[in-house]
Short mmCIF file of C-alpha atoms in Angstrom, two decimals:
data_model
loop_
_atom_site.label_atom_id
_atom_site.label_comp_id
_atom_site.label_asym_id
_atom_site.label_seq_id
_atom_site.Cartn_x
_atom_site.Cartn_y
_atom_site.Cartn_z
CA SER A 110 6.48 17.22 31.27
CA ALA A 111 2.76 16.37 31.23
CA VAL A 112 0.58 13.60 32.59
CA ILE A 113 -1.67 12.27 29.86
CA SER A 114 -4.47 9.75 30.20
CA GLN A 115 -6.43 7.99 27.50
CA LYS A 116 -9.76 6.21 27.65
CA PRO A 117 -10.39 3.45 26.91
CA SER A 118 -7.04 1.73 27.29
CA ARG A 119 -8.19 -1.04 24.96
CA ASP A 120 -11.35 -2.18 23.23
CA ILE A 121 -12.58 -4.88 20.90
CA CYS A 122 -15.15 -3.61 18.42
CA GLN A 123 -17.21 -5.03 15.60
CA ARG A 124 -16.74 -3.85 12.06
CA GLY A 125 -19.05 -1.05 11.01
CA THR A 126 -19.22 0.51 14.47
CA SER A 127 -17.45 3.62 15.78
CA LEU A 128 -15.27 4.22 18.83
CA THR A 129 -14.42 7.53 20.47
CA ILE A 130 -11.08 7.78 22.28
CA GLN A 131 -10.54 10.45 24.90
CA CYS A 132 -7.27 12.19 25.75
CA GLN A 133 -6.98 14.22 28.95
CA VAL A 134 -3.93 16.28 30.01
CA ASP A 135 -3.19 17.50 33.52
CA SER A 136 -2.26 21.00 32.35
CA GLN A 137 -2.95 23.36 29.48
CA VAL A 138 -0.96 22.61 26.34
CA THR A 139 -0.44 24.50 23.12
CA MET A 140 -0.81 21.61 20.72
CA MET A 141 -2.33 18.12 20.72
CA PHE A 142 -1.73 15.41 18.13
CA TRP A 143 -3.18 12.01 17.29
CA TYR A 144 -1.03 9.15 16.00
CA ARG A 145 -1.70 5.64 14.81
CA GLN A 146 0.70 2.76 15.42
CA GLN A 147 -0.13 -0.39 13.52
CA PRO A 148 1.11 -3.71 14.94
CA GLY A 149 4.89 -3.86 14.92
CA GLN A 150 5.16 -0.54 13.11
CA SER A 151 6.25 3.00 13.79
CA LEU A 152 4.01 5.94 14.61
CA THR A 153 2.12 7.80 11.88
CA LEU A 154 0.59 11.21 12.50
CA ILE A 155 -3.15 11.29 11.84
CA ALA A 156 -3.89 14.93 12.60
CA THR A 157 -3.20 17.97 14.71
CA ALA A 158 -6.12 18.76 17.01
CA ASN A 159 -6.77 22.50 16.97
CA GLN A 160 -8.54 24.12 19.88
CA GLY A 161 -11.79 25.71 18.74
CA SER A 162 -11.38 24.88 15.06
CA GLU A 163 -11.24 21.94 12.67
CA ALA A 164 -8.31 19.52 12.98
CA THR A 165 -5.50 19.53 10.41
CA TYR A 166 -5.27 16.10 8.79
CA GLU A 167 -2.24 14.42 7.26
CA SER A 168 -2.24 12.87 3.81
CA GLY A 169 -4.23 9.66 3.81
CA PHE A 170 -6.48 10.59 6.74
CA VAL A 171 -9.86 12.29 6.39
CA ILE A 172 -12.29 13.93 8.76
CA ASP A 173 -15.19 11.62 7.89
CA LYS A 174 -13.18 8.60 9.03
CA PHE A 175 -11.35 10.19 11.97
CA PRO A 176 -13.37 13.11 13.35
CA ILE A 177 -11.50 14.98 16.07
CA SER A 178 -12.67 17.42 18.68
CA ARG A 179 -10.68 19.70 20.97
CA PRO A 180 -13.05 21.81 23.04
CA ASN A 181 -10.39 23.22 25.37
CA LEU A 182 -6.65 23.25 26.10
CA THR A 183 -6.58 20.00 28.10
CA PHE A 184 -8.93 17.59 26.28
CA SER A 185 -9.38 16.02 22.85
CA THR A 186 -11.26 13.12 21.32
CA LEU A 187 -10.59 10.99 18.26
CA THR A 188 -13.38 8.91 16.74
CA VAL A 189 -12.62 5.95 14.52
CA SER A 190 -15.70 5.66 12.33
CA ASN A 191 -17.19 2.75 10.42
CA MET A 192 -14.39 0.50 11.58
CA SER A 193 -12.84 -2.34 9.62
CA PRO A 194 -10.18 -4.86 10.72
CA GLU A 195 -7.56 -2.65 9.03
CA ASP A 196 -8.23 -0.04 11.74
CA SER A 197 -6.84 -2.40 14.39
CA SER A 198 -3.99 -0.35 15.84
CA ILE A 199 -2.78 1.52 18.85
CA TYR A 200 -4.01 5.11 18.84
CA LEU A 201 -1.90 7.61 20.75
CA CYS A 202 -2.36 11.22 21.65
CA SER A 203 0.57 13.52 22.28
CA VAL A 204 0.92 17.07 23.53
CA LYS A 205 3.36 19.92 23.10
CA LYS A 206 3.85 22.70 25.63
CA GLY A 207 5.07 26.19 24.97
CA ARG A 208 7.56 26.76 22.17
CA ASP A 209 9.53 23.54 22.67
CA TYR A 210 9.40 20.79 20.05
CA GLU A 211 9.28 18.03 22.65
CA GLN A 212 6.08 15.98 22.62
CA TYR A 213 4.76 13.84 25.45
CA PHE A 214 2.68 10.78 24.73
CA GLY A 215 -0.28 9.16 26.38
CA PRO A 216 -0.32 5.41 27.12
CA GLY A 217 -2.29 4.63 23.97
CA THR A 218 -5.58 2.92 23.17
CA ARG A 219 -5.27 -0.58 21.74
CA LEU A 220 -8.11 -1.16 19.29
CA THR A 221 -9.02 -4.53 17.80
CA VAL A 222 -11.72 -4.68 15.14
CA THR A 223 -13.32 -8.04 14.44
CA GLY B 673 19.09 -2.17 8.38
CA GLU B 674 15.68 -1.68 6.76
CA SER B 675 12.58 -3.06 8.39
CA VAL B 676 9.88 -4.69 6.32
CA GLY B 677 6.39 -5.37 7.57
CA LEU B 678 6.50 -6.57 11.17
CA HIS B 679 10.26 -7.06 11.28
CA LEU B 680 11.99 -4.33 13.24
CA PRO B 681 15.77 -4.00 13.18
CA THR B 682 17.02 -5.66 16.33
CA LEU B 683 20.01 -5.19 18.59
CA SER B 684 20.91 -7.69 21.27
CA VAL B 685 23.52 -6.79 23.90
CA GLN B 686 24.84 -8.14 27.17
CA GLU B 687 24.04 -6.32 30.38
CA GLY B 688 26.77 -3.80 31.12
CA ASP B 689 27.80 -3.34 27.49
CA ASN B 690 27.33 -0.09 25.61
CA SER B 691 24.57 0.05 22.97
CA ILE B 692 24.48 2.10 19.79
CA ILE B 693 21.22 2.53 17.93
CA ASN B 694 21.31 4.20 14.53
CA CYS B 695 18.78 6.18 12.55
CA ALA B 696 18.85 7.70 9.08
CA TYR B 697 16.59 10.67 8.47
CA SER B 698 15.38 11.94 5.14
CA ASN B 699 14.59 15.64 5.40
CA SER B 700 17.64 17.89 5.21
CA ALA B 701 15.45 20.79 6.40
CA SER B 702 14.75 19.11 9.76
CA ASP B 703 16.21 21.06 12.64
CA TYR B 704 15.12 19.09 15.67
CA PHE B 705 15.64 15.44 16.48
CA ILE B 706 14.39 13.33 19.35
CA TRP B 707 14.74 9.79 20.66
CA TYR B 708 11.88 7.91 22.27
CA LYS B 709 11.79 4.63 24.17
CA GLN B 710 8.66 2.50 23.93
CA GLU B 711 8.16 -0.40 26.29
CA SER B 712 5.60 -3.06 25.52
CA GLY B 713 2.05 -1.81 26.11
CA LYS B 714 3.11 1.78 26.79
CA GLY B 715 3.33 5.05 24.96
CA PRO B 716 6.67 6.43 23.76
CA GLN B 717 8.78 8.02 26.48
CA PHE B 718 11.12 10.94 25.80
CA ILE B 719 14.82 10.11 26.19
CA ILE B 720 16.87 12.93 24.72
CA ASP B 721 16.70 15.53 21.97
CA ILE B 722 19.13 17.59 19.91
CA ARG B 723 18.88 20.62 17.66
CA SER B 724 20.58 20.87 14.30
CA ASN B 725 23.08 23.47 15.55
CA MET B 726 24.66 20.77 17.74
CA ASP B 727 26.40 17.52 16.87
CA LYS B 728 26.44 15.91 20.30
CA ARG B 729 24.35 16.03 23.45
CA GLN B 730 24.69 14.00 26.61
CA GLY B 731 22.18 12.97 29.22
CA GLN B 732 22.23 10.46 32.01
CA ARG B 733 23.81 7.30 30.48
CA VAL B 734 22.70 8.41 27.01
CA THR B 735 24.38 10.38 24.25
CA VAL B 736 22.90 11.49 20.96
CA LEU B 737 25.14 12.17 17.97
CA LEU B 738 23.99 14.06 14.89
CA ASN B 739 25.76 13.98 11.54
CA LYS B 740 23.95 16.37 9.24
CA THR B 741 26.29 15.70 6.33
CA VAL B 742 25.02 12.15 5.94
CA LYS B 743 21.68 12.72 7.70
CA HIS B 744 22.45 10.23 10.44
CA LEU B 745 21.47 10.15 14.09
CA SER B 746 22.64 7.74 16.76
CA LEU B 747 21.75 6.99 20.35
CA GLN B 748 24.41 5.59 22.63
CA ILE B 749 23.41 3.95 25.90
CA ALA B 750 26.19 3.35 28.40
CA ALA B 751 26.24 0.32 30.70
CA THR B 752 23.03 -1.07 29.24
CA GLN B 753 20.63 -2.57 31.78
CA PRO B 754 17.75 -5.06 31.39
CA GLY B 755 15.34 -2.17 31.98
CA ASP B 756 16.61 -0.59 28.77
CA SER B 757 15.01 -3.37 26.74
CA ALA B 758 12.42 -1.67 24.52
CA VAL B 759 11.81 -0.35 21.02
CA TYR B 760 13.67 2.89 20.33
CA PHE B 761 12.39 5.42 17.79
CA CYS B 762 14.07 8.46 16.37
CA ALA B 763 11.92 11.34 15.16
CA GLU B 764 12.62 14.53 13.23
CA SER B 765 10.85 17.85 12.98
CA GLY B 766 11.23 21.17 11.24
CA GLY B 767 9.14 24.24 10.62
CA SER B 768 6.46 25.96 12.60
CA ASN B 769 3.94 23.11 12.59
CA TYR B 770 6.01 21.10 15.12
CA LYS B 771 5.01 17.80 13.52
CA LEU B 772 7.20 14.78 14.26
CA THR B 773 8.12 12.22 11.61
CA PHE B 774 9.12 8.92 13.16
CA GLY B 775 11.70 6.42 11.99
CA LYS B 776 11.05 2.69 11.82
CA GLY B 777 12.28 1.79 15.30
CA THR B 778 14.89 -0.62 16.67
CA LEU B 779 14.18 -3.38 19.17
CA LEU B 780 16.85 -3.48 21.87
CA THR B 781 17.15 -6.66 23.91
CA VAL B 782 19.45 -6.71 26.92
CA ASN B 783 20.56 -10.14 28.07
CA PRO B 784 21.36 -10.53 31.78
#
């Protein structure tokens, strides 16, 4: 397994501003992912964070809105840019180790945009 | 059943009963399936997984059944306890990108 922390745990932001969410893992992992979970909904993959290169985004998500960094094998950030109330969600990072499919999730960042 | 908007499928059981949570998946090429439990205010927690070359796998108090013919997955929880109350998600994956596609989720409520 892996111990994953996210900062901040929650935030209330004004529309038009940006928030950067950090994800820290206690050990090196092969892959890191960012998900969005809108209120009462399931999880939707935003992007795969690639170490040392640009993230791979899913359909409907773009780099200008959700820039992602992954400078090393234990850390990644997701920025939610130019926020609107529709961005109010829980943002979760997950990690995969080795060749297993199993992913472990962080506790999430609950974002409210007013 | 289907969930629309904020309305998750729900299952309410009595403490001590067995629970069965169902999931239909869409991609016949998926070869890995996983169940997560999400308690309020927390991230999803791994419960059990199964590969497509199996049709049943057991863990502690949990069993996952896979029916590839009808693309159906189920999670059975034995002797359900109040601490099992949560939202349960199934997820599927296939291919070398290891991406997970999540189902809609089911809210399990255990009554003491």
